[in-house]
Amino acid sequence: MSLCPTRGATMFESDDLPLLDENGYPTEEALRRLREWPQNDPLGWFAFAKSMWWRADWGWTESTLLAGHHVFDVSTGGWSGNEEIIAAMRESPLWHQTWEVIRRGGHYTFLVRANGR
């Protein structure tokens, strides 16, 4: 029995990397990919993280500001799989380029500037 509903995509398109294990948690290989994501592709990094996110329909919003900046507001919902994704993201240089706010309760805000940084 799965501990969480399966989210949209479960494979990384370019190499069929399994994103989720049989219980719906991110695989170690998927987390490694997230940690090592190319620094010049922050929007792809967020799309990849979202593809593994449990309850992205509730805990993941994206908006574009007038200046063309992208804002990502994400909430872990207290689910340990989402916390694993955040932990892997924190180990990436992209975290320091995009992180804006952390609020108690597992709420995060990120900003990707119009120039991609």
mmCIF file of C-alpha atoms in Angstrom:
data_model
loop_
_atom_site.group_PDB
_atom_site.id
_atom_site.type_symbol
_atom_site.label_atom_id
_atom_site.label_comp_id
_atom_site.label_asym_id
_atom_site.label_seq_id
_atom_site.Cartn_x
_atom_site.Cartn_y
_atom_site.Cartn_z
ATOM 1 C CA MET A 1 0.000 0.000 0.000
ATOM 2 C CA SER A 2 1.385 3.383 -0.993
ATOM 3 C CA LEU A 3 1.923 5.969 1.733
ATOM 4 C CA CYS A 4 1.089 8.841 -0.606
ATOM 5 C CA PRO A 5 -0.712 9.324 -3.919
ATOM 6 C CA THR A 6 1.438 9.110 -7.008
ATOM 7 C CA ARG A 7 2.131 12.472 -8.565
ATOM 8 C CA GLY A 8 2.148 13.274 -12.296
ATOM 9 C CA ALA A 9 5.365 12.129 -13.919
ATOM 10 C CA THR A 10 7.345 9.343 -12.308
ATOM 11 C CA MET A 11 10.253 9.228 -14.736
ATOM 12 C CA PHE A 12 12.801 11.805 -15.787
ATOM 13 C CA GLU A 13 12.240 12.159 -19.524
ATOM 14 C CA SER A 14 15.832 12.104 -20.740
ATOM 15 C CA ASP A 15 16.988 8.878 -19.124
ATOM 16 C CA ASP A 16 13.978 7.132 -17.552
ATOM 17 C CA LEU A 17 15.281 7.867 -14.062
ATOM 18 C CA PRO A 18 12.726 6.573 -11.536
ATOM 19 C CA LEU A 19 11.688 9.567 -9.440
ATOM 20 C CA LEU A 20 9.602 7.769 -6.838
ATOM 21 C CA ASP A 21 9.923 4.444 -5.075
ATOM 22 C CA GLU A 22 7.080 1.950 -4.585
ATOM 23 C CA ASN A 23 5.809 3.949 -1.587
ATOM 24 C CA GLY A 24 5.794 7.297 -3.388
ATOM 25 C CA TYR A 25 8.976 8.669 -1.820
ATOM 26 C CA PRO A 26 11.732 10.293 -3.929
ATOM 27 C CA THR A 27 14.482 7.863 -4.894
ATOM 28 C CA GLU A 28 18.063 8.556 -3.852
ATOM 29 C CA GLU A 29 19.036 8.863 -7.517
ATOM 30 C CA ALA A 30 16.349 11.507 -8.096
ATOM 31 C CA LEU A 31 17.526 13.423 -5.002
ATOM 32 C CA ARG A 32 21.120 13.231 -6.254
ATOM 33 C CA ARG A 33 19.980 14.677 -9.584
ATOM 34 C CA LEU A 34 18.287 17.520 -7.725
ATOM 35 C CA ARG A 35 21.461 18.255 -5.723
ATOM 36 C CA GLU A 36 23.607 18.245 -8.889
ATOM 37 C CA TRP A 37 21.238 20.136 -11.208
ATOM 38 C CA PRO A 38 23.039 22.576 -13.577
ATOM 39 C CA GLN A 39 23.247 26.063 -12.083
ATOM 40 C CA ASN A 40 22.179 27.696 -15.349
ATOM 41 C CA ASP A 41 18.730 26.030 -15.281
ATOM 42 C CA PRO A 42 16.816 27.135 -12.169
ATOM 43 C CA LEU A 43 13.396 26.832 -13.831
ATOM 44 C CA GLY A 44 14.164 23.253 -14.845
ATOM 45 C CA TRP A 45 15.299 22.564 -11.264
ATOM 46 C CA PHE A 46 11.954 23.711 -9.902
ATOM 47 C CA ALA A 47 10.027 21.734 -12.543
ATOM 48 C CA PHE A 48 11.985 18.604 -11.613
ATOM 49 C CA ALA A 49 11.353 19.118 -7.875
ATOM 50 C CA LYS A 50 7.652 19.724 -8.521
ATOM 51 C CA SER A 51 7.376 16.488 -10.513
ATOM 52 C CA MET A 52 8.160 14.584 -7.281
ATOM 53 C CA TRP A 53 6.223 16.847 -4.876
ATOM 54 C CA TRP A 54 3.394 15.229 -2.920
ATOM 55 C CA ARG A 55 0.223 17.332 -3.136
ATOM 56 C CA ALA A 56 1.691 19.884 -5.525
ATOM 57 C CA ASP A 57 -1.902 20.904 -6.252
ATOM 58 C CA TRP A 58 -2.098 22.193 -2.684
ATOM 59 C CA GLY A 59 1.474 22.954 -1.652
ATOM 60 C CA TRP A 60 3.133 24.380 -4.760
ATOM 61 C CA THR A 61 2.251 27.662 -6.444
ATOM 62 C CA GLU A 62 4.098 29.525 -9.157
ATOM 63 C CA SER A 63 3.584 33.068 -10.346
ATOM 64 C CA THR A 64 5.294 35.504 -12.654
ATOM 65 C CA LEU A 65 5.754 39.098 -11.552
ATOM 66 C CA LEU A 66 5.469 42.077 -13.889
ATOM 67 C CA ALA A 67 9.242 42.297 -14.196
ATOM 68 C CA GLY A 68 9.303 38.703 -15.458
ATOM 69 C CA HIS A 69 10.562 37.221 -12.202
ATOM 70 C CA HIS A 70 9.217 33.773 -11.229
ATOM 71 C CA VAL A 71 8.063 33.216 -7.649
ATOM 72 C CA PHE A 72 7.647 29.731 -6.199
ATOM 73 C CA ASP A 73 5.784 29.281 -2.911
ATOM 74 C CA VAL A 74 6.010 25.720 -1.645
ATOM 75 C CA SER A 75 4.792 24.005 1.507
ATOM 76 C CA THR A 76 5.902 20.555 2.574
ATOM 77 C CA GLY A 77 2.630 19.750 4.298
ATOM 78 C CA GLY A 78 4.747 18.020 6.922
ATOM 79 C CA TRP A 79 5.260 15.064 4.587
ATOM 80 C CA SER A 80 8.714 13.520 4.963
ATOM 81 C CA GLY A 81 9.124 12.924 1.214
ATOM 82 C CA ASN A 82 8.719 16.649 0.546
ATOM 83 C CA GLU A 83 11.161 17.348 3.377
ATOM 84 C CA GLU A 84 13.678 15.051 1.621
ATOM 85 C CA ILE A 85 13.255 17.095 -1.570
ATOM 86 C CA ILE A 86 13.852 20.347 0.339
ATOM 87 C CA ALA A 87 16.947 18.838 2.010
ATOM 88 C CA ALA A 88 18.368 17.890 -1.395
ATOM 89 C CA MET A 89 17.555 21.345 -2.780
ATOM 90 C CA ARG A 90 19.439 22.933 0.138
ATOM 91 C CA GLU A 91 22.577 21.082 -0.967
ATOM 92 C CA SER A 92 22.443 22.665 -4.430
ATOM 93 C CA PRO A 93 24.045 26.003 -5.335
ATOM 94 C CA LEU A 94 20.674 26.881 -6.863
ATOM 95 C CA TRP A 95 19.243 27.120 -3.342
ATOM 96 C CA HIS A 96 21.462 30.102 -2.571
ATOM 97 C CA GLN A 97 20.610 31.734 -5.894
ATOM 98 C CA THR A 98 16.829 31.449 -5.468
ATOM 99 C CA TRP A 99 15.872 31.088 -1.798
ATOM 100 C CA GLU A 100 14.052 34.099 -0.322
ATOM 101 C CA VAL A 101 12.020 33.127 2.764
ATOM 102 C CA ILE A 102 11.498 30.181 5.110
ATOM 103 C CA ARG A 103 8.529 30.265 7.471
ATOM 104 C CA ARG A 104 7.870 27.947 10.369
ATOM 105 C CA GLY A 105 5.813 24.950 9.366
ATOM 106 C CA GLY A 106 7.679 24.024 6.187
ATOM 107 C CA HIS A 107 6.820 27.024 3.986
ATOM 108 C CA TYR A 108 9.404 28.289 1.477
ATOM 109 C CA THR A 109 9.497 31.121 -1.055
ATOM 110 C CA PHE A 110 11.949 31.196 -3.956
ATOM 111 C CA LEU A 111 12.609 33.831 -6.606
ATOM 112 C CA VAL A 112 14.080 33.265 -10.057
ATOM 113 C CA ARG A 113 14.889 36.618 -11.555
ATOM 114 C CA ALA A 114 13.938 37.358 -15.151
ATOM 115 C CA ASN A 115 17.550 36.868 -16.200
ATOM 116 C CA GLY A 116 17.335 33.287 -14.885
ATOM 117 C CA ARG A 117 19.269 33.778 -11.640
#
